[in-house]
Phi, psi and omega in degrees: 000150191231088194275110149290127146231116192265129176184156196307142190292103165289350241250312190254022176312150166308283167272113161286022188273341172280331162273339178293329179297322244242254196313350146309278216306335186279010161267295232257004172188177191267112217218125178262098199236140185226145176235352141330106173301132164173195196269159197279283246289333208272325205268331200292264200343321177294335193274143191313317157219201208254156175263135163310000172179124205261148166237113194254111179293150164018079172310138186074344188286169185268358189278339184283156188268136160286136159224130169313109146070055140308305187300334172303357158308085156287023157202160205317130165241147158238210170225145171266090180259153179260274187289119179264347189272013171250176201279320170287025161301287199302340170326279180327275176340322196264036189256133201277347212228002145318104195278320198228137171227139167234134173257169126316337177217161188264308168295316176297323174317287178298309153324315214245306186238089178275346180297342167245020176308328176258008139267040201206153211215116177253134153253114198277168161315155155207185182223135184287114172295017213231309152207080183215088201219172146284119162281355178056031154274156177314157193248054163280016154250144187275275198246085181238179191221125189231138147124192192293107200256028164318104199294308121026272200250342178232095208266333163314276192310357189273314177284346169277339146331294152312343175249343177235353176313317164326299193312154173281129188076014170262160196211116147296118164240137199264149189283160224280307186142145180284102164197188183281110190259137163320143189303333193282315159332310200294342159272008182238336187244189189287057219226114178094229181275004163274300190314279212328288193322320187266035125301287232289315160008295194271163199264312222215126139217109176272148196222195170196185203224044173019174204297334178263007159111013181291163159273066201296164180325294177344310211297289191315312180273005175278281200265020144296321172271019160047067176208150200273171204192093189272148119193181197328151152250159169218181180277337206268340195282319208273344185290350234249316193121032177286099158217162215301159202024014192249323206209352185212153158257100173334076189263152181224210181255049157232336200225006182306321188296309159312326183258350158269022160255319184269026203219336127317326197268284180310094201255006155292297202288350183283299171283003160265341187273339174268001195261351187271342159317300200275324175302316212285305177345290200287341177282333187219027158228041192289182169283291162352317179259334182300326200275331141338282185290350176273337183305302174340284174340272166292355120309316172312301170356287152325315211268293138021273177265016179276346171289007169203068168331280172342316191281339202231110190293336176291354195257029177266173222271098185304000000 
């Protein structure tokens, strides 16, 4: 198979993950990846032969390539959405020759666009294991929290935060900015294998899955770096295989405080519950099985709509 996918350079991004899905997926097919704006009729002549199938990462977004005269596509394209609350979803969605959709979440996905419920494919978060690993550091930090406190959208971390600054062993770190950093930034702030390391640090990390219920990035790199991961559980969390005392701790705005002092005290049941956390993360949700299951993902596809041609304008005959 043969895959264009245009989307923006992650490689040195605040979340790199999308390239690590990127250098997977590129063992297991023939992978064309362009990050340059410009028109589909102009990037196809460049490319080594025609691809089976165009995939467009975050359309709109600002880290994304604008592309020109898509509808002049004669073969199946789809979208990749991220953000699912922001208006270049709905942008994207509203393109008629649109074959396919795949998101990051799922339940919301389905609430908001239900009109694509039988086109669409969820590809969840995943993780580069190479780093966001146990590092087999001392765990001195008691209690920490990284990312972003928009009161708004993460109304938890806003109240654990407020509540817990005091406390002896919480520890903050404010989020760095979504953009690109430099070799030398990536060494000095919390950004990559430096972030991963100061998770695998902490005994405790609390978070939240924000006002719309995703199943964020966090969930994965808390417990891939074998550290324990108090926050919200959900049913899109629980499909994911997440579950509350087995691989996570289950928090809500009554008891977070409570249950991170006894989950600080208990340091058996603490570490069973992050070690049982970090085996499932790496069996199934690494970068390495996501690019598996999206190939899969678009074979199927493939497989789909080549049974009915007539039907479909994106299948005609190049």
């Amino acid at each position: 198979m043969k895959l264009l996918v245009i989307s923006g350079d992650f490689r040195q991004y605040l979340d790199s993950s999308f390239h690590s899905l990127m250098t997977a997926l590129a063992d297991l097919l023939e992978l064309y990846l362009w990050h340059e704006s410009g028109s589909i009729k102009d990037i196809l002549p460049l490319l080594p032969s025609t691809p089976d199938f165009v995939l467009l990462n975050e359309p709109g977004e600002i880290n994304s390539p604008v592309i020109d005269e898509l509808s002049s596509l004669s073969i199946p394209y789809a979208v990749y959405l991220h953000d699912l609350h922001h208006d270049s979803c709905k942008e994207a969605l509203q393109d008629k020759k649109l074959c396919w959709v795949f998101t990051r979440y799922r339940d919301r996905f389905r609430d908001w666009y239900p009109e694509w419920q039988n086109r669409m494919s969820w590809l969840p978060h995943h993780i580069d294991s190479n780093i966001f690993k146990d590092y087999h550091l001392p765990k001195t930090i008691d209690y920490l929290m990284m990312g972003a406190l928009h009161e708004y959208i993460y109304s938890l971390r806003y109240k654990i935060r407020e509540k817990m600054t005091e406390k002896p062993g919480f520890v903050y770190h404010e989020h760095p900015g979504y953009k690109h950093f430099s070799p030398a930034e990536m060494k000095k702030l919390f950004v990559g294998p430096n972030y991963a390391r100061e998770i695998n640090r902490a005994k405790l990390f609390l978070s939240c899955d924000s006002v719309y219920k995703y199943p964020l990035l966090k969930y994965f790199e808390v417990l891939a770096c074998n550290t324990l991961l108090l926050a919200p559980s959900s049913p899109e969390l629980l499909d994911l295989g997440f579950v509350p005392g087995v691989h996570f701790v289950e928090i809500d705005e009554l008891n977070f405080e409570e249950k991170a002092e006894y989950y600080l005290k208990h340091e058996k049941e603490r570490k069973e519950i992050a070690r049982q956390g970090y085996e499932m993360v790496r069996e199934k949700h690494s970068s390495t099985r996501r690019a598996a299951q999206l190939l899969e993902m678009v074979e199927g596809i493939l497989e789909s709509y080549s049974s009915f041609p007539h039907s479909r304008p994106w299948l005609r005959t190049i």
